[in-house]
Amino acid sequence: MRVIVCKDYNEMSEKAFEVMKDVITKNPKAVLGLATGSSPEGLYKCMVRDHEENGTSYQDITTYNLDEYVGLPKNHPESYYTFMHKNLFDHIDIKEENTHLPSGSTQEEADAYEKQWDAVTCDLQLLGIGRNGHIGFNEPGTPFAQTTHIVDLTPSTIEANSRFFDHDINKVPKQAISMGIGSILKAKKILLVASGAEKADAVKAMIEGPATESCPASALQKHDDVVVVLDQAAAAGLDR
Ligand code: GLP
């Protein structure tokens, strides 16, 4: 893993953008795996700014998102479909038909998404990390070989995500459809961004701990092209 430590969230976003820009410049038809959450928002802002100022085009880019809540209508303000449109897709020239998000509540629907994913080669998979080390919605204990699946969210994730649902855990969906760790590891390159002190333990376990199912992100140690971009607070626990 290549680990880049930045002074703050903005620098983290700019550094992550450099990695993203390099991929899309080398391959304007790149396939991107995208993530939601506050971690990649700054990177998406950089992509939008670059599109507006430099005309970088996404016309031939294809995207696949990692995950989506089960049971929220597509146009719900907190659906990941809405997040992606609001933060990125509505502000660049990507074609709607080239954007993909998983949806549904059954394993058949999850398998169908994995089949689409298997039909392409992802050039760059972007990830955030949960406070408990989850990637996508792969909670601790998820086998590393897992493909797209329906997930029961842990109490810690429901609590963390309640900030988007009026701080009311009863409003947070209890399940999600998520690419698995096995799906994520199929990407050619992986870019993980993390910021803030509440991520420091998960970041340390991911990078310095053993590769174990109790920290899903530690599976990335098994991939040979991973770039981790951190701010100082998220990197604070590292032995370096
Ligand atoms: C969410 C998402 C993950 C995301 C993580 C961290 O539950 N499913 O894909 O990486 O939690 O979110 P944030 O970046 O807002 O801290």
PDB file of C-alpha atoms and ligand atoms in Angstrom:
ATOM      1  CA  MET A   1       0.000   0.000   0.000  1.00  0.00           C
ATOM      2  CA  ARG A   2       1.197   3.496  -0.813  1.00  0.00           C
ATOM      3  CA  VAL A   3       0.238   5.800   2.043  1.00  0.00           C
ATOM      4  CA  ILE A   4       0.101   9.568   1.543  1.00  0.00           C
ATOM      5  CA  VAL A   5      -0.443  11.719   4.635  1.00  0.00           C
ATOM      6  CA  CYS A   6      -1.829  15.223   4.053  1.00  0.00           C
ATOM      7  CA  LYS A   7      -2.226  18.139   6.406  1.00  0.00           C
ATOM      8  CA  ASP A   8      -6.003  18.370   6.187  1.00  0.00           C
ATOM      9  CA  TYR A   9      -9.167  17.311   4.368  1.00  0.00           C
ATOM     10  CA  ASN A  10      -8.665  19.731   1.468  1.00  0.00           C
ATOM     11  CA  GLU A  11      -5.137  18.552   0.758  1.00  0.00           C
ATOM     12  CA  MET A  12      -6.343  14.941   1.025  1.00  0.00           C
ATOM     13  CA  SER A  13      -9.008  15.669  -1.576  1.00  0.00           C
ATOM     14  CA  GLU A  14      -6.517  17.358  -3.922  1.00  0.00           C
ATOM     15  CA  LYS A  15      -4.037  14.458  -3.653  1.00  0.00           C
ATOM     16  CA  ALA A  16      -6.779  11.908  -4.265  1.00  0.00           C
ATOM     17  CA  PHE A  17      -7.891  13.960  -7.254  1.00  0.00           C
ATOM     18  CA  GLU A  18      -4.363  13.748  -8.727  1.00  0.00           C
ATOM     19  CA  VAL A  19      -4.608   9.955  -8.604  1.00  0.00           C
ATOM     20  CA  MET A  20      -8.085  10.030 -10.182  1.00  0.00           C
ATOM     21  CA  LYS A  21      -7.083  12.537 -12.863  1.00  0.00           C
ATOM     22  CA  ASP A  22      -4.091  10.440 -13.856  1.00  0.00           C
ATOM     23  CA  VAL A  23      -6.353   7.428 -14.456  1.00  0.00           C
ATOM     24  CA  ILE A  24      -8.902   9.316 -16.555  1.00  0.00           C
ATOM     25  CA  THR A  25      -6.244  11.183 -18.519  1.00  0.00           C
ATOM     26  CA  LYS A  26      -4.506   7.953 -19.448  1.00  0.00           C
ATOM     27  CA  ASN A  27      -7.829   6.301 -20.281  1.00  0.00           C
ATOM     28  CA  PRO A  28     -10.744   8.609 -21.182  1.00  0.00           C
ATOM     29  CA  LYS A  29     -12.917   5.463 -21.379  1.00  0.00           C
ATOM     30  CA  ALA A  30     -12.024   4.378 -17.868  1.00  0.00           C
ATOM     31  CA  VAL A  31     -14.367   2.422 -15.650  1.00  0.00           C
ATOM     32  CA  LEU A  32     -14.547   3.954 -12.174  1.00  0.00           C
ATOM     33  CA  GLY A  33     -15.852   2.364  -9.005  1.00  0.00           C
ATOM     34  CA  LEU A  34     -17.329   5.149  -6.884  1.00  0.00           C
ATOM     35  CA  ALA A  35     -18.176   5.604  -3.223  1.00  0.00           C
ATOM     36  CA  THR A  36     -20.411   7.853  -1.160  1.00  0.00           C
ATOM     37  CA  GLY A  37     -19.936   9.476   2.234  1.00  0.00           C
ATOM     38  CA  SER A  38     -18.250  12.627   3.429  1.00  0.00           C
ATOM     39  CA  SER A  39     -14.770  11.279   2.663  1.00  0.00           C
ATOM     40  CA  PRO A  40     -14.978  11.479  -1.165  1.00  0.00           C
ATOM     41  CA  GLU A  41     -17.074  14.685  -1.324  1.00  0.00           C
ATOM     42  CA  GLY A  42     -13.996  16.915  -1.586  1.00  0.00           C
ATOM     43  CA  LEU A  43     -12.543  14.762  -4.349  1.00  0.00           C
ATOM     44  CA  TYR A  44     -15.841  15.024  -6.257  1.00  0.00           C
ATOM     45  CA  LYS A  45     -15.667  18.825  -5.880  1.00  0.00           C
ATOM     46  CA  CYS A  46     -12.174  18.740  -7.412  1.00  0.00           C
ATOM     47  CA  MET A  47     -13.492  16.648 -10.320  1.00  0.00           C
ATOM     48  CA  VAL A  48     -16.346  19.096 -10.924  1.00  0.00           C
ATOM     49  CA  ARG A  49     -14.013  22.116 -10.740  1.00  0.00           C
ATOM     50  CA  ASP A  50     -11.579  20.463 -13.137  1.00  0.00           C
ATOM     51  CA  HIS A  51     -14.406  19.648 -15.551  1.00  0.00           C
ATOM     52  CA  GLU A  52     -15.661  23.246 -15.437  1.00  0.00           C
ATOM     53  CA  GLU A  53     -12.253  24.924 -15.636  1.00  0.00           C
ATOM     54  CA  ASN A  54     -10.282  22.536 -17.823  1.00  0.00           C
ATOM     55  CA  GLY A  55     -13.028  20.781 -19.764  1.00  0.00           C
ATOM     56  CA  THR A  56     -11.993  17.301 -18.648  1.00  0.00           C
ATOM     57  CA  SER A  57     -14.674  15.125 -20.167  1.00  0.00           C
ATOM     58  CA  TYR A  58     -16.526  12.162 -18.675  1.00  0.00           C
ATOM     59  CA  GLN A  59     -18.497  11.399 -21.847  1.00  0.00           C
ATOM     60  CA  ASP A  60     -16.890   8.013 -22.241  1.00  0.00           C
ATOM     61  CA  ILE A  61     -16.407   7.231 -18.561  1.00  0.00           C
ATOM     62  CA  THR A  62     -18.472   4.487 -16.963  1.00  0.00           C
ATOM     63  CA  THR A  63     -19.141   4.301 -13.230  1.00  0.00           C
ATOM     64  CA  TYR A  64     -20.291   1.616 -10.816  1.00  0.00           C
ATOM     65  CA  ASN A  65     -21.152   2.537  -7.257  1.00  0.00           C
ATOM     66  CA  LEU A  66     -20.284   0.389  -4.310  1.00  0.00           C
ATOM     67  CA  ASP A  67     -23.507   0.341  -2.397  1.00  0.00           C
ATOM     68  CA  GLU A  68     -27.020   1.604  -1.776  1.00  0.00           C
ATOM     69  CA  TYR A  69     -29.500   1.414   1.061  1.00  0.00           C
ATOM     70  CA  VAL A  70     -32.255  -1.172   0.802  1.00  0.00           C
ATOM     71  CA  GLY A  71     -35.761   0.253   0.849  1.00  0.00           C
ATOM     72  CA  LEU A  72     -35.096   3.938   0.143  1.00  0.00           C
ATOM     73  CA  PRO A  73     -36.705   5.228  -3.044  1.00  0.00           C
ATOM     74  CA  LYS A  74     -34.112   6.328  -5.632  1.00  0.00           C
ATOM     75  CA  ASN A  75     -35.077   9.991  -5.221  1.00  0.00           C
ATOM     76  CA  HIS A  76     -34.965   9.966  -1.405  1.00  0.00           C
ATOM     77  CA  PRO A  77     -32.644  12.814  -0.305  1.00  0.00           C
ATOM     78  CA  GLU A  78     -30.326  10.345   1.466  1.00  0.00           C
ATOM     79  CA  SER A  79     -30.216   7.629  -1.191  1.00  0.00           C
ATOM     80  CA  TYR A  80     -26.786   7.085  -2.671  1.00  0.00           C
ATOM     81  CA  TYR A  81     -28.378   7.622  -6.094  1.00  0.00           C
ATOM     82  CA  THR A  82     -29.280  11.164  -4.978  1.00  0.00           C
ATOM     83  CA  PHE A  83     -25.860  11.674  -3.364  1.00  0.00           C
ATOM     84  CA  MET A  84     -24.029  10.775  -6.572  1.00  0.00           C
ATOM     85  CA  HIS A  85     -26.204  13.023  -8.724  1.00  0.00           C
ATOM     86  CA  LYS A  86     -25.995  15.944  -6.329  1.00  0.00           C
ATOM     87  CA  ASN A  87     -22.259  15.708  -5.712  1.00  0.00           C
ATOM     88  CA  LEU A  88     -20.961  14.606  -9.094  1.00  0.00           C
ATOM     89  CA  PHE A  89     -23.107  13.331 -11.949  1.00  0.00           C
ATOM     90  CA  ASP A  90     -25.268  16.467 -12.328  1.00  0.00           C
ATOM     91  CA  HIS A  91     -22.169  18.646 -12.673  1.00  0.00           C
ATOM     92  CA  ILE A  92     -20.105  16.739 -15.245  1.00  0.00           C
ATOM     93  CA  ASP A  93     -20.853  15.483 -18.750  1.00  0.00           C
ATOM     94  CA  ILE A  94     -21.213  11.819 -17.840  1.00  0.00           C
ATOM     95  CA  LYS A  95     -24.043   9.965 -19.596  1.00  0.00           C
ATOM     96  CA  GLU A  96     -26.772   8.811 -17.213  1.00  0.00           C
ATOM     97  CA  GLU A  97     -26.794   5.398 -18.909  1.00  0.00           C
ATOM     98  CA  ASN A  98     -23.107   4.968 -18.093  1.00  0.00           C
ATOM     99  CA  THR A  99     -23.711   5.348 -14.353  1.00  0.00           C
ATOM    100  CA  HIS A 100     -24.631   2.296 -12.311  1.00  0.00           C
ATOM    101  CA  LEU A 101     -25.702   1.829  -8.714  1.00  0.00           C
ATOM    102  CA  PRO A 102     -26.768  -1.431  -7.138  1.00  0.00           C
ATOM    103  CA  SER A 103     -30.447  -1.605  -6.221  1.00  0.00           C
ATOM    104  CA  GLY A 104     -32.870  -4.091  -4.789  1.00  0.00           C
ATOM    105  CA  SER A 105     -33.270  -6.263  -1.751  1.00  0.00           C
ATOM    106  CA  THR A 106     -32.664  -9.794  -2.991  1.00  0.00           C
ATOM    107  CA  GLN A 107     -29.549 -11.890  -3.598  1.00  0.00           C
ATOM    108  CA  GLU A 108     -30.714 -12.346  -7.226  1.00  0.00           C
ATOM    109  CA  GLU A 109     -30.500  -8.568  -7.719  1.00  0.00           C
ATOM    110  CA  ALA A 110     -27.098  -8.533  -6.029  1.00  0.00           C
ATOM    111  CA  ASP A 111     -25.874 -11.327  -8.316  1.00  0.00           C
ATOM    112  CA  ALA A 112     -27.116  -9.417 -11.358  1.00  0.00           C
ATOM    113  CA  TYR A 113     -25.031  -6.383 -10.292  1.00  0.00           C
ATOM    114  CA  GLU A 114     -21.952  -8.560  -9.796  1.00  0.00           C
ATOM    115  CA  LYS A 115     -22.466  -9.946 -13.303  1.00  0.00           C
ATOM    116  CA  GLN A 116     -22.405  -6.426 -14.755  1.00  0.00           C
ATOM    117  CA  TRP A 117     -19.276  -5.678 -12.707  1.00  0.00           C
ATOM    118  CA  ASP A 118     -17.613  -8.853 -13.982  1.00  0.00           C
ATOM    119  CA  ALA A 119     -18.276  -7.806 -17.558  1.00  0.00           C
ATOM    120  CA  VAL A 120     -16.011  -4.743 -17.186  1.00  0.00           C
ATOM    121  CA  THR A 121     -12.540  -4.104 -15.810  1.00  0.00           C
ATOM    122  CA  CYS A 122     -12.541  -1.375 -13.216  1.00  0.00           C
ATOM    123  CA  ASP A 123      -9.574   0.959 -13.630  1.00  0.00           C
ATOM    124  CA  LEU A 124      -9.945   2.693 -10.278  1.00  0.00           C
ATOM    125  CA  GLN A 125     -12.066   1.810  -7.267  1.00  0.00           C
ATOM    126  CA  LEU A 126     -12.562   4.678  -4.850  1.00  0.00           C
ATOM    127  CA  LEU A 127     -13.270   3.836  -1.210  1.00  0.00           C
ATOM    128  CA  GLY A 128     -13.942   5.485   2.118  1.00  0.00           C
ATOM    129  CA  ILE A 129     -13.644   3.541   5.353  1.00  0.00           C
ATOM    130  CA  GLY A 130     -16.119   3.131   8.195  1.00  0.00           C
ATOM    131  CA  ARG A 131     -15.161   3.689  11.814  1.00  0.00           C
ATOM    132  CA  ASN A 132     -15.253  -0.073  12.312  1.00  0.00           C
ATOM    133  CA  GLY A 133     -13.087  -0.701   9.234  1.00  0.00           C
ATOM    134  CA  HIS A 134     -15.935  -1.398   6.832  1.00  0.00           C
ATOM    135  CA  ILE A 135     -15.524  -0.754   3.116  1.00  0.00           C
ATOM    136  CA  GLY A 136     -18.661  -0.345   1.060  1.00  0.00           C
ATOM    137  CA  PHE A 137     -21.064  -1.829   3.574  1.00  0.00           C
ATOM    138  CA  ASN A 138     -18.913  -4.882   4.248  1.00  0.00           C
ATOM    139  CA  GLU A 139     -19.110  -5.052   7.985  1.00  0.00           C
ATOM    140  CA  PRO A 140     -16.572  -6.867  10.208  1.00  0.00           C
ATOM    141  CA  GLY A 141     -16.797 -10.616   9.718  1.00  0.00           C
ATOM    142  CA  THR A 142     -17.523 -10.411   5.974  1.00  0.00           C
ATOM    143  CA  PRO A 143     -15.486 -13.060   4.124  1.00  0.00           C
ATOM    144  CA  PHE A 144     -12.827 -11.564   1.847  1.00  0.00           C
ATOM    145  CA  ALA A 145     -14.190 -13.527  -1.121  1.00  0.00           C
ATOM    146  CA  GLN A 146     -17.701 -12.087  -0.754  1.00  0.00           C
ATOM    147  CA  THR A 147     -19.337 -10.727  -3.921  1.00  0.00           C
ATOM    148  CA  THR A 148     -22.278  -8.272  -4.095  1.00  0.00           C
ATOM    149  CA  HIS A 149     -24.710  -9.049  -1.310  1.00  0.00           C
ATOM    150  CA  ILE A 150     -27.501  -7.863   0.942  1.00  0.00           C
ATOM    151  CA  VAL A 151     -26.119  -6.663   4.255  1.00  0.00           C
ATOM    152  CA  ASP A 152     -27.599  -6.135   7.711  1.00  0.00           C
ATOM    153  CA  LEU A 153     -26.008  -2.914   8.958  1.00  0.00           C
ATOM    154  CA  THR A 154     -24.308  -3.039  12.344  1.00  0.00           C
ATOM    155  CA  PRO A 155     -25.505  -0.821  15.200  1.00  0.00           C
ATOM    156  CA  SER A 156     -22.268   1.211  14.898  1.00  0.00           C
ATOM    157  CA  THR A 157     -22.906   1.953  11.203  1.00  0.00           C
ATOM    158  CA  ILE A 158     -26.575   2.761  11.826  1.00  0.00           C
ATOM    159  CA  GLU A 159     -25.513   5.149  14.575  1.00  0.00           C
ATOM    160  CA  ALA A 160     -22.781   6.738  12.412  1.00  0.00           C
ATOM    161  CA  ASN A 161     -25.165   7.224   9.485  1.00  0.00           C
ATOM    162  CA  SER A 162     -28.008   8.584  11.632  1.00  0.00           C
ATOM    163  CA  ARG A 163     -26.445  12.031  11.189  1.00  0.00           C
ATOM    164  CA  PHE A 164     -27.958  12.022   7.704  1.00  0.00           C
ATOM    165  CA  PHE A 165     -31.389  10.992   9.039  1.00  0.00           C
ATOM    166  CA  ASP A 166     -32.148  13.726  11.611  1.00  0.00           C
ATOM    167  CA  HIS A 167     -29.972  11.839  14.147  1.00  0.00           C
ATOM    168  CA  ASP A 168     -32.809   9.346  14.451  1.00  0.00           C
ATOM    169  CA  ILE A 169     -31.588   5.747  14.225  1.00  0.00           C
ATOM    170  CA  ASN A 170     -35.155   4.617  13.529  1.00  0.00           C
ATOM    171  CA  LYS A 171     -35.059   6.475  10.211  1.00  0.00           C
ATOM    172  CA  VAL A 172     -31.816   4.818   9.052  1.00  0.00           C
ATOM    173  CA  PRO A 173     -32.350   1.839   6.740  1.00  0.00           C
ATOM    174  CA  LYS A 174     -31.279  -1.394   8.418  1.00  0.00           C
ATOM    175  CA  GLN A 175     -30.021  -3.101   5.279  1.00  0.00           C
ATOM    176  CA  ALA A 176     -27.967  -2.243   2.227  1.00  0.00           C
ATOM    177  CA  ILE A 177     -26.956  -3.839  -1.050  1.00  0.00           C
ATOM    178  CA  SER A 178     -23.195  -3.693  -1.342  1.00  0.00           C
ATOM    179  CA  MET A 179     -20.399  -4.900  -3.522  1.00  0.00           C
ATOM    180  CA  GLY A 180     -18.407  -7.441  -1.555  1.00  0.00           C
ATOM    181  CA  ILE A 181     -14.736  -7.352  -0.670  1.00  0.00           C
ATOM    182  CA  GLY A 182     -14.138  -9.882  -3.446  1.00  0.00           C
ATOM    183  CA  SER A 183     -15.841  -7.504  -5.893  1.00  0.00           C
ATOM    184  CA  ILE A 184     -13.705  -4.567  -4.727  1.00  0.00           C
ATOM    185  CA  LEU A 185     -10.457  -6.514  -5.051  1.00  0.00           C
ATOM    186  CA  LYS A 186     -11.202  -7.121  -8.768  1.00  0.00           C
ATOM    187  CA  ALA A 187     -10.389  -3.465  -9.542  1.00  0.00           C
ATOM    188  CA  LYS A 188      -6.994  -2.766 -11.137  1.00  0.00           C
ATOM    189  CA  LYS A 189      -6.247   0.055  -8.723  1.00  0.00           C
ATOM    190  CA  ILE A 190      -7.798   1.090  -5.411  1.00  0.00           C
ATOM    191  CA  LEU A 191      -7.846   4.600  -3.921  1.00  0.00           C
ATOM    192  CA  LEU A 192      -8.978   4.934  -0.309  1.00  0.00           C
ATOM    193  CA  VAL A 193      -9.508   8.300   1.376  1.00  0.00           C
ATOM    194  CA  ALA A 194      -9.962   8.843   5.106  1.00  0.00           C
ATOM    195  CA  SER A 195      -9.974  11.871   7.348  1.00  0.00           C
ATOM    196  CA  GLY A 196     -10.617  12.649  10.970  1.00  0.00           C
ATOM    197  CA  ALA A 197      -9.608  11.189  14.326  1.00  0.00           C
ATOM    198  CA  GLU A 198     -12.590   8.826  14.435  1.00  0.00           C
ATOM    199  CA  LYS A 199     -11.050   6.892  11.527  1.00  0.00           C
ATOM    200  CA  ALA A 200      -7.574   6.548  13.080  1.00  0.00           C
ATOM    201  CA  ASP A 201      -8.115   3.110  14.663  1.00  0.00           C
ATOM    202  CA  ALA A 202      -9.647   1.652  11.504  1.00  0.00           C
ATOM    203  CA  VAL A 203      -6.820   3.115   9.388  1.00  0.00           C
ATOM    204  CA  LYS A 204      -4.166   1.612  11.666  1.00  0.00           C
ATOM    205  CA  ALA A 205      -5.844  -1.805  11.590  1.00  0.00           C
ATOM    206  CA  MET A 206      -6.156  -1.627   7.804  1.00  0.00           C
ATOM    207  CA  ILE A 207      -2.489  -0.798   7.227  1.00  0.00           C
ATOM    208  CA  GLU A 208      -0.589  -2.257  10.168  1.00  0.00           C
ATOM    209  CA  GLY A 209      -2.862  -4.932  11.545  1.00  0.00           C
ATOM    210  CA  PRO A 210      -3.121  -8.491  10.288  1.00  0.00           C
ATOM    211  CA  ALA A 211      -5.308  -9.098   7.228  1.00  0.00           C
ATOM    212  CA  THR A 212      -8.371 -10.275   9.089  1.00  0.00           C
ATOM    213  CA  GLU A 213     -12.105 -10.346   8.532  1.00  0.00           C
ATOM    214  CA  SER A 214     -12.557  -8.364  11.735  1.00  0.00           C
ATOM    215  CA  CYS A 215     -11.205  -5.347   9.814  1.00  0.00           C
ATOM    216  CA  PRO A 216     -12.705  -5.586   6.309  1.00  0.00           C
ATOM    217  CA  ALA A 217     -10.366  -2.882   4.935  1.00  0.00           C
ATOM    218  CA  SER A 218      -7.326  -5.001   5.876  1.00  0.00           C
ATOM    219  CA  ALA A 219      -8.231  -7.153   2.848  1.00  0.00           C
ATOM    220  CA  LEU A 220      -6.656  -4.374   0.780  1.00  0.00           C
ATOM    221  CA  GLN A 221      -3.251  -5.666   1.927  1.00  0.00           C
ATOM    222  CA  LYS A 222      -3.912  -8.486  -0.540  1.00  0.00           C
ATOM    223  CA  HIS A 223      -4.131  -6.098  -3.514  1.00  0.00           C
ATOM    224  CA  ASP A 224      -0.954  -4.938  -5.241  1.00  0.00           C
ATOM    225  CA  ASP A 225      -2.000  -1.413  -6.265  1.00  0.00           C
ATOM    226  CA  VAL A 226      -3.584   0.499  -3.397  1.00  0.00           C
ATOM    227  CA  VAL A 227      -3.145   4.202  -2.670  1.00  0.00           C
ATOM    228  CA  VAL A 228      -4.342   5.410   0.739  1.00  0.00           C
ATOM    229  CA  VAL A 229      -4.691   9.173   1.158  1.00  0.00           C
ATOM    230  CA  LEU A 230      -5.136  10.354   4.753  1.00  0.00           C
ATOM    231  CA  ASP A 231      -5.283  13.579   6.662  1.00  0.00           C
ATOM    232  CA  GLN A 232      -3.066  13.890   9.733  1.00  0.00           C
ATOM    233  CA  ALA A 233      -5.840  13.035  12.197  1.00  0.00           C
ATOM    234  CA  ALA A 234      -6.694   9.782  10.413  1.00  0.00           C
ATOM    235  CA  ALA A 235      -2.992   8.899  10.211  1.00  0.00           C
ATOM    236  CA  ALA A 236      -2.307   9.721  13.875  1.00  0.00           C
ATOM    237  CA  GLY A 237      -2.193   6.109  15.067  1.00  0.00           C
ATOM    238  CA  LEU A 238       0.277   4.860  12.468  1.00  0.00           C
ATOM    239  CA  ASP A 239       3.775   3.762  13.583  1.00  0.00           C
ATOM    240  CA  ARG A 240       5.615   6.219  11.408  1.00  0.00           C
TER     241      ARG A 240
HETATM  242  C1  GLP B   1     -20.779   4.524   4.840  1.00  0.00           C
HETATM  243  C2  GLP B   1     -20.603   3.983   3.403  1.00  0.00           C
HETATM  244  C3  GLP B   1     -19.161   3.698   3.090  1.00  0.00           C
HETATM  245  C4  GLP B   1     -18.339   4.873   3.555  1.00  0.00           C
HETATM  246  C5  GLP B   1     -18.345   4.926   5.062  1.00  0.00           C
HETATM  247  C6  GLP B   1     -17.670   6.160   5.626  1.00  0.00           C
HETATM  248  O1  GLP B   1     -21.552   3.725   5.668  1.00  0.00           O
HETATM  249  N1  GLP B   1     -21.368   2.824   3.084  1.00  0.00           N
HETATM  250  O2  GLP B   1     -19.020   3.461   1.688  1.00  0.00           O
HETATM  251  O3  GLP B   1     -17.017   4.724   3.136  1.00  0.00           O
HETATM  252  O4  GLP B   1     -19.619   4.741   5.607  1.00  0.00           O
HETATM  253  O5  GLP B   1     -18.440   7.313   5.476  1.00  0.00           O
HETATM  254  P1  GLP B   1     -17.863   8.749   5.643  1.00  0.00           P
HETATM  255  O6  GLP B   1     -16.928   8.976   4.510  1.00  0.00           O
HETATM  256  O7  GLP B   1     -19.054   9.662   5.579  1.00  0.00           O
HETATM  257  O8  GLP B   1     -17.175   8.791   6.954  1.00  0.00           O
END
